[in-house]
Amino acid sequence: MTAFLTLFQSRRTALLQILAAGAAATTGLPLWAQPLSSRPIKVVVGSPPGALGDVIARLMAQKLGDALGQPSIVDNRAGASGGIAADYVAKSQGDGHTLLVAPDAVMVVNPFVFPKLPYDPTKDFRSVALLGKATLVLLVSPALNAKSFAEFVQMAKDKPKSITFGSGGPGHPSHMAMELVASRLGLQLTHVPYKGTSPALQGLMSGDVNAVIVSMAEAMPQVKAGNVVALATSGPAAKQVFPNLPEFKESHPDLDISVWFGMFAPASTSPDVVLRLNTEINKALGQADVSKRLAEFGLTVTPGLPTVLDQLMAADRARFGPLVKALGITAN
C-alpha cells in the first residue's frame, strides 16, 4: 500500500509539472506572469502622494496589475532623499512583487552625497525599465533683469558668486543641474539649499534667491502668472509651452540634463521576471492615456530594455560623481 501511494504521488507530481509546462508554453508567458496568487504587486516610491514620483508609481502599478491579473498597491515611503524606499526594496524578496520607482538622484547621486548609505545601487537592484525623463526649466526673478540665458551667463561671469540659486537640498536634482550648468560654463554661483523644490521656488518669488532649476510642471504656473521668468530648458518638451526658450545643451554639449525616473527590482529577482515586467511596462508607456498623463508633468516616456537604464546610470555616475567630489557636497 505504501509503495502504491508513493507511485501515485510521484505520477501525480509529474502530471502537474507537465500541465504547468504546457500552460506556460501555450500562453508564451513565464509562470510568474500568470495570476497564481492574490498577493499584490507593491510599487514603492520615496515621495509623498501627489508628487511626480507618486503619479508615475500609481500609473505603473495600475497597468502592471491589469496586465498580470493581480492586485497592485503603491507604498509611499518618503524620507532620506528616497533612501528609505530604496533600502526597503533592496531588502525585499526578489519575486517580482516588490518594485521601486525612483529618480536618478536615488541611484546616481546619493552614493556620492551620503557617507553611509544603507543600500548599494550597483549591487542591490536589477534595472527593470526607464520610465521617462522630466524636462527642467531655469527660472529667475524678474528683479534680476536677465532677459535671456545669455544675459544670465554674462551677469554671473561679470560678478562671480553674486547670483544665488535655490535648490531642493544638497545633492537634489535641482542642485546638481545648476552645479553642472555652472561647471560647464565656468560660472561661480552661490547655493542656497531648501527642503524641497517648492520652498526653493517660494524663495525665488519672495526675492530670497535669484534663480532655481525646477521641473516644467512646477515652472509653468508661475511663469504664466508672471511671478518668474523662464530662461532655458533641458529638453524639447518645454518647446510646446515655451517655444522661444533655448536648451542648455546649445551652450555646451554636456548640458543634456534632465531628471529621469526608473523602475527597479531587488537584485535577487530572476532575469525572466525582470524581462516580463519590462515588457508590460513598455506596453503601458506606449498607451495614449499614460503618455498623455505623464506629458502633463513634462515627462517624456522612453520605452526600452533594462540595459538602456543601466547605461544611463553608468554615464550619469561618471558625470556627476567627480562633480560632487570636486564641490565637496555632502548630506547628513
Short mmCIF file of C-alpha atoms in Angstrom, two decimals:
data_model
loop_
_atom_site.label_atom_id
_atom_site.label_comp_id
_atom_site.label_asym_id
_atom_site.label_seq_id
_atom_site.Cartn_x
_atom_site.Cartn_y
_atom_site.Cartn_z
CA MET A 1 0.00 0.00 0.00
CA THR A 2 2.82 2.43 0.88
CA ALA A 3 4.59 1.67 -2.40
CA PHE A 4 1.33 2.26 -4.30
CA LEU A 5 0.81 5.67 -2.62
CA THR A 6 4.40 6.66 -3.35
CA LEU A 7 4.00 5.71 -7.01
CA PHE A 8 0.67 7.55 -7.23
CA GLN A 9 2.11 10.71 -5.67
CA SER A 10 5.15 10.68 -7.96
CA ARG A 11 2.97 10.26 -11.04
CA ARG A 12 0.61 12.98 -9.82
CA THR A 13 3.57 15.35 -9.32
CA ALA A 14 4.91 14.55 -12.78
CA LEU A 15 1.49 15.14 -14.34
CA LEU A 16 1.16 18.52 -12.62
CA GLN A 17 4.60 19.51 -13.86
CA ILE A 18 3.66 18.55 -17.42
CA LEU A 19 0.40 20.50 -17.20
CA ALA A 20 2.19 23.53 -15.78
CA ALA A 21 4.81 23.42 -18.52
CA GLY A 22 2.07 23.06 -21.11
CA ALA A 23 0.25 26.08 -19.73
CA ALA A 24 3.39 28.16 -19.91
CA ALA A 25 4.09 27.02 -23.45
CA THR A 26 0.52 27.75 -24.53
CA THR A 27 0.44 31.26 -23.13
CA GLY A 28 4.03 32.02 -24.04
CA LEU A 29 4.48 33.61 -20.61
CA PRO A 30 6.58 32.67 -17.59
CA LEU A 31 4.59 31.01 -14.82
CA TRP A 32 5.18 34.07 -12.63
CA ALA A 33 3.24 36.17 -15.15
CA GLN A 34 0.13 34.09 -14.59
CA PRO A 35 -2.13 35.01 -11.64
CA LEU A 36 -1.01 32.29 -9.25
CA SER A 37 -1.86 34.11 -6.03
CA SER A 38 -3.74 37.06 -4.65
CA ARG A 39 -0.57 38.73 -3.38
CA PRO A 40 -0.48 42.34 -4.57
CA ILE A 41 2.27 43.91 -6.60
CA LYS A 42 3.73 46.60 -4.37
CA VAL A 43 5.28 49.61 -6.09
CA VAL A 44 7.35 51.55 -3.56
CA VAL A 45 8.19 55.22 -4.10
CA GLY A 46 10.20 57.63 -1.97
CA SER A 47 7.93 60.62 -2.48
CA PRO A 48 4.66 61.74 -0.86
CA PRO A 49 1.23 61.40 -2.51
CA GLY A 50 0.73 63.87 -5.34
CA ALA A 51 4.41 64.31 -6.21
CA LEU A 52 5.65 63.37 -9.68
CA GLY A 53 7.21 60.12 -8.48
CA ASP A 54 3.92 59.16 -6.85
CA VAL A 55 1.96 59.90 -10.04
CA ILE A 56 4.32 57.69 -12.05
CA ALA A 57 4.23 54.90 -9.47
CA ARG A 58 0.42 54.83 -9.44
CA LEU A 59 0.19 54.69 -13.21
CA MET A 60 2.70 51.85 -13.40
CA ALA A 61 1.11 49.93 -10.52
CA GLN A 62 -2.29 50.11 -12.16
CA LYS A 63 -1.00 48.99 -15.56
CA LEU A 64 1.05 46.13 -14.12
CA GLY A 65 -1.87 44.93 -12.03
CA ASP A 66 -4.18 44.96 -15.05
CA ALA A 67 -1.66 43.19 -17.29
CA LEU A 68 -0.74 40.45 -14.82
CA GLY A 69 -4.17 39.93 -13.33
CA GLN A 70 -3.04 40.73 -9.80
CA PRO A 71 -3.96 43.47 -7.33
CA SER A 72 -1.47 46.31 -7.02
CA ILE A 73 -0.73 48.97 -4.43
CA VAL A 74 1.56 51.97 -4.06
CA ASP A 75 3.64 52.24 -0.90
CA ASN A 76 4.82 55.80 -0.20
CA ARG A 77 8.00 55.73 1.91
CA ALA A 78 9.27 59.30 1.77
CA GLY A 79 12.43 60.44 3.51
CA ALA A 80 16.23 60.43 3.34
CA SER A 81 16.20 61.67 -0.27
CA GLY A 82 14.49 58.49 -1.41
CA GLY A 83 16.81 56.29 0.62
CA ILE A 84 14.10 54.83 2.87
CA ALA A 85 12.14 53.49 -0.09
CA ALA A 86 15.26 52.20 -1.84
CA ASP A 87 16.54 50.42 1.25
CA TYR A 88 13.16 48.76 1.78
CA VAL A 89 13.06 47.36 -1.75
CA ALA A 90 16.72 46.34 -1.66
CA LYS A 91 15.97 44.12 1.34
CA SER A 92 12.73 42.70 -0.09
CA GLN A 93 12.26 39.26 -1.63
CA GLY A 94 13.09 39.19 -5.33
CA ASP A 95 9.88 37.56 -6.52
CA GLY A 96 8.59 40.41 -8.66
CA HIS A 97 6.01 41.54 -6.12
CA THR A 98 8.01 44.46 -4.67
CA LEU A 99 9.30 47.13 -7.04
CA LEU A 100 10.84 50.58 -6.73
CA VAL A 101 10.10 53.71 -8.74
CA ALA A 102 12.94 56.18 -8.21
CA PRO A 103 14.51 59.27 -9.78
CA ASP A 104 18.12 59.46 -10.88
CA ALA A 105 19.33 61.02 -7.62
CA VAL A 106 18.48 57.87 -5.63
CA MET A 107 20.63 55.65 -7.83
CA VAL A 108 23.27 58.07 -9.09
CA VAL A 109 23.90 60.98 -6.72
CA ASN A 110 23.02 59.61 -3.27
CA PRO A 111 26.04 57.26 -3.10
CA PHE A 112 28.36 60.25 -3.54
CA VAL A 113 26.46 62.58 -1.20
CA PHE A 114 25.55 60.34 1.75
CA PRO A 115 28.58 58.93 3.59
CA LYS A 116 26.66 55.95 4.98
CA LEU A 117 24.03 54.78 2.51
CA PRO A 118 22.06 51.71 3.68
CA TYR A 119 21.76 50.36 0.13
CA ASP A 120 24.17 49.89 -2.78
CA PRO A 121 22.63 50.97 -6.11
CA THR A 122 25.16 48.93 -8.08
CA LYS A 123 24.63 45.65 -6.19
CA ASP A 124 21.19 45.64 -4.56
CA PHE A 125 18.96 46.15 -7.61
CA ARG A 126 18.13 44.98 -11.09
CA SER A 127 17.02 47.60 -13.58
CA VAL A 128 13.52 46.93 -14.93
CA ALA A 129 12.80 49.90 -17.19
CA LEU A 130 13.49 53.56 -17.84
CA LEU A 131 10.10 55.21 -17.38
CA GLY A 132 10.74 58.71 -18.64
CA LYS A 133 12.69 61.94 -18.49
CA ALA A 134 11.36 65.13 -16.93
CA THR A 135 12.14 68.45 -18.56
CA LEU A 136 13.81 71.07 -16.34
CA VAL A 137 13.50 74.85 -16.62
CA LEU A 138 15.80 77.61 -15.37
CA LEU A 139 13.77 80.33 -13.67
CA VAL A 140 14.97 83.71 -12.44
CA SER A 141 13.41 86.55 -10.52
CA PRO A 142 12.10 89.43 -12.65
CA ALA A 143 14.16 91.70 -10.38
CA LEU A 144 17.37 90.16 -11.74
CA ASN A 145 16.53 91.80 -15.06
CA ALA A 146 18.06 88.99 -17.14
CA LYS A 147 16.16 88.91 -20.42
CA SER A 148 17.86 85.81 -21.80
CA PHE A 149 20.02 82.86 -20.79
CA ALA A 150 23.00 84.55 -22.45
CA GLU A 151 22.47 87.64 -20.28
CA PHE A 152 22.21 85.45 -17.16
CA VAL A 153 25.51 83.75 -18.00
CA GLN A 154 27.22 87.07 -18.63
CA MET A 155 25.93 88.51 -15.34
CA ALA A 156 27.33 85.51 -13.48
CA LYS A 157 30.70 85.88 -15.20
CA ASP A 158 30.89 89.62 -14.58
CA LYS A 159 30.17 89.26 -10.86
CA PRO A 160 31.26 85.81 -9.57
CA LYS A 161 29.21 84.40 -6.68
CA SER A 162 26.80 87.35 -6.80
CA ILE A 163 23.93 85.29 -8.22
CA THR A 164 22.24 83.00 -5.71
CA PHE A 165 20.24 79.90 -6.58
CA GLY A 166 17.89 77.78 -4.54
CA SER A 167 17.58 74.00 -4.69
CA GLY A 168 15.72 71.15 -3.07
CA GLY A 169 18.76 70.40 -0.90
CA PRO A 170 22.36 69.16 -1.19
CA GLY A 171 22.60 66.61 -4.00
CA HIS A 172 18.99 67.16 -5.08
CA PRO A 173 18.48 67.04 -8.88
CA SER A 174 17.74 70.77 -8.84
CA HIS A 175 21.08 71.33 -7.11
CA MET A 176 23.10 69.06 -9.38
CA ALA A 177 21.54 70.50 -12.53
CA MET A 178 22.55 74.05 -11.62
CA GLU A 179 26.02 72.98 -10.49
CA LEU A 180 26.51 71.18 -13.80
CA VAL A 181 25.49 74.32 -15.70
CA ALA A 182 27.89 76.40 -13.61
CA SER A 183 30.73 73.90 -14.00
CA ARG A 184 30.43 73.54 -17.76
CA LEU A 185 30.01 77.28 -18.42
CA GLY A 186 32.64 78.43 -15.94
CA LEU A 187 30.26 80.21 -13.56
CA GLN A 188 30.54 80.79 -9.82
CA LEU A 189 27.10 80.81 -8.22
CA THR A 190 26.06 80.80 -4.56
CA HIS A 191 23.95 77.83 -3.46
CA VAL A 192 21.07 78.25 -1.00
CA PRO A 193 19.60 74.83 -0.07
CA TYR A 194 15.94 74.37 0.84
CA LYS A 195 13.97 71.34 1.97
CA GLY A 196 12.38 70.64 -1.40
CA THR A 197 11.84 72.48 -4.65
CA SER A 198 8.53 74.02 -3.58
CA PRO A 199 10.18 76.09 -0.80
CA ALA A 200 13.01 76.94 -3.19
CA LEU A 201 10.50 78.24 -5.72
CA GLN A 202 8.83 80.27 -3.00
CA GLY A 203 12.24 81.64 -2.09
CA LEU A 204 12.69 82.77 -5.67
CA MET A 205 9.33 84.53 -5.78
CA SER A 206 9.94 86.24 -2.44
CA GLY A 207 13.32 87.53 -3.60
CA ASP A 208 15.46 85.43 -1.27
CA VAL A 209 17.33 83.86 -4.23
CA ASN A 210 17.88 84.90 -7.84
CA ALA A 211 17.37 81.61 -9.65
CA VAL A 212 16.20 77.99 -9.47
CA ILE A 213 16.00 74.99 -11.77
CA VAL A 214 12.75 73.06 -11.37
CA SER A 215 10.57 70.70 -13.38
CA MET A 216 8.43 72.07 -16.17
CA ALA A 217 5.30 71.12 -14.23
CA GLU A 218 6.43 73.31 -11.32
CA ALA A 219 7.59 76.13 -13.58
CA MET A 220 4.57 76.58 -15.86
CA PRO A 221 2.03 78.06 -13.40
CA GLN A 222 4.47 80.64 -12.04
CA VAL A 223 5.75 81.66 -15.48
CA LYS A 224 2.22 82.10 -16.79
CA ALA A 225 1.33 84.15 -13.71
CA GLY A 226 4.30 86.43 -14.34
CA ASN A 227 5.89 85.64 -10.98
CA VAL A 228 9.14 84.37 -12.52
CA VAL A 229 10.99 84.46 -15.84
CA ALA A 230 11.97 81.30 -17.75
CA LEU A 231 15.39 81.49 -19.44
CA ALA A 232 16.38 77.99 -20.56
CA THR A 233 15.20 74.40 -20.61
CA SER A 234 16.74 70.94 -20.59
CA GLY A 235 14.61 69.37 -23.30
CA PRO A 236 12.34 69.80 -26.31
CA ALA A 237 9.17 69.04 -24.33
CA ALA A 238 9.19 72.59 -22.99
CA LYS A 239 9.21 74.00 -26.52
CA GLN A 240 5.49 73.30 -26.78
CA VAL A 241 4.86 75.65 -23.87
CA PHE A 242 7.88 77.95 -24.14
CA PRO A 243 8.74 77.95 -27.88
CA ASN A 244 11.42 80.63 -27.62
CA LEU A 245 13.44 79.08 -24.81
CA PRO A 246 16.95 77.84 -25.68
CA GLU A 247 18.12 74.44 -24.47
CA PHE A 248 21.07 74.21 -22.08
CA LYS A 249 22.94 71.95 -24.50
CA GLU A 250 23.01 74.75 -27.07
CA SER A 251 25.56 76.42 -24.77
CA HIS A 252 27.58 73.28 -24.04
CA PRO A 253 27.35 69.70 -25.41
CA ASP A 254 27.49 68.18 -21.90
CA LEU A 255 24.40 70.05 -20.71
CA ASP A 256 21.88 67.49 -21.93
CA ILE A 257 20.38 67.33 -18.43
CA SER A 258 17.07 66.03 -17.16
CA VAL A 259 15.56 64.18 -14.23
CA TRP A 260 14.75 60.62 -15.15
CA PHE A 261 12.65 58.00 -13.38
CA GLY A 262 13.26 54.28 -13.48
CA MET A 263 11.75 51.08 -12.12
CA PHE A 264 13.93 48.67 -10.17
CA ALA A 265 13.59 45.23 -8.57
CA PRO A 266 15.64 43.57 -5.82
CA ALA A 267 18.90 42.07 -7.09
CA SER A 268 17.67 38.53 -6.38
CA THR A 269 14.86 38.88 -8.94
CA SER A 270 15.26 36.41 -11.81
CA PRO A 271 16.01 37.67 -15.34
CA ASP A 272 12.77 36.09 -16.62
CA VAL A 273 10.68 38.08 -14.17
CA VAL A 274 12.56 41.28 -14.97
CA LEU A 275 12.01 40.73 -18.69
CA ARG A 276 8.30 40.12 -18.17
CA LEU A 277 7.98 43.29 -16.09
CA ASN A 278 9.94 45.25 -18.68
CA THR A 279 7.64 44.03 -21.44
CA GLU A 280 4.50 45.10 -19.61
CA ILE A 281 5.96 48.46 -18.58
CA ASN A 282 6.92 49.22 -22.17
CA LYS A 283 3.42 48.32 -23.30
CA ALA A 284 1.99 50.69 -20.70
CA LEU A 285 4.31 53.51 -21.73
CA GLY A 286 3.08 53.09 -25.28
CA GLN A 287 -0.55 53.63 -24.30
CA ALA A 288 -2.02 57.04 -25.12
CA ASP A 289 -3.56 57.63 -21.69
CA VAL A 290 -0.23 57.01 -19.94
CA SER A 291 1.90 59.16 -22.24
CA LYS A 292 -0.70 61.95 -22.13
CA ARG A 293 -0.87 61.90 -18.34
CA LEU A 294 2.91 61.98 -17.95
CA ALA A 295 3.25 64.71 -20.58
CA GLU A 296 1.11 66.92 -18.34
CA PHE A 297 4.03 66.81 -15.89
CA GLY A 298 6.62 67.50 -18.57
CA LEU A 299 7.71 63.85 -18.68
CA THR A 300 8.73 62.25 -21.97
CA VAL A 301 8.27 58.46 -21.96
CA THR A 302 11.24 56.40 -23.06
CA PRO A 303 10.47 52.67 -23.52
CA GLY A 304 13.47 50.37 -23.76
CA LEU A 305 15.25 47.32 -22.40
CA PRO A 306 16.71 47.29 -18.86
CA THR A 307 20.16 47.78 -20.37
CA VAL A 308 19.12 51.27 -21.51
CA LEU A 309 18.65 52.24 -17.87
CA ASP A 310 21.93 50.57 -16.89
CA GLN A 311 23.83 52.55 -19.50
CA LEU A 312 22.18 55.81 -18.48
CA MET A 313 23.09 55.28 -14.82
CA ALA A 314 26.70 54.47 -15.70
CA ALA A 315 27.01 57.63 -17.79
CA ASP A 316 25.44 59.81 -15.10
CA ARG A 317 27.67 58.37 -12.37
CA ALA A 318 30.71 59.17 -14.48
CA ARG A 319 29.45 62.72 -14.94
CA PHE A 320 28.09 63.60 -11.50
CA GLY A 321 30.49 61.64 -9.29
CA PRO A 322 33.52 63.84 -9.99
CA LEU A 323 31.35 66.96 -9.75
CA VAL A 324 30.03 66.03 -6.29
CA LYS A 325 33.55 65.27 -5.06
CA ALA A 326 35.01 68.46 -6.53
CA LEU A 327 32.34 70.59 -4.86
CA GLY A 328 32.51 68.66 -1.58
CA ILE A 329 28.75 68.13 -1.49
CA THR A 330 27.61 66.08 1.50
CA ALA A 331 24.32 65.47 3.28
CA ASN A 332 23.86 64.46 6.88
#
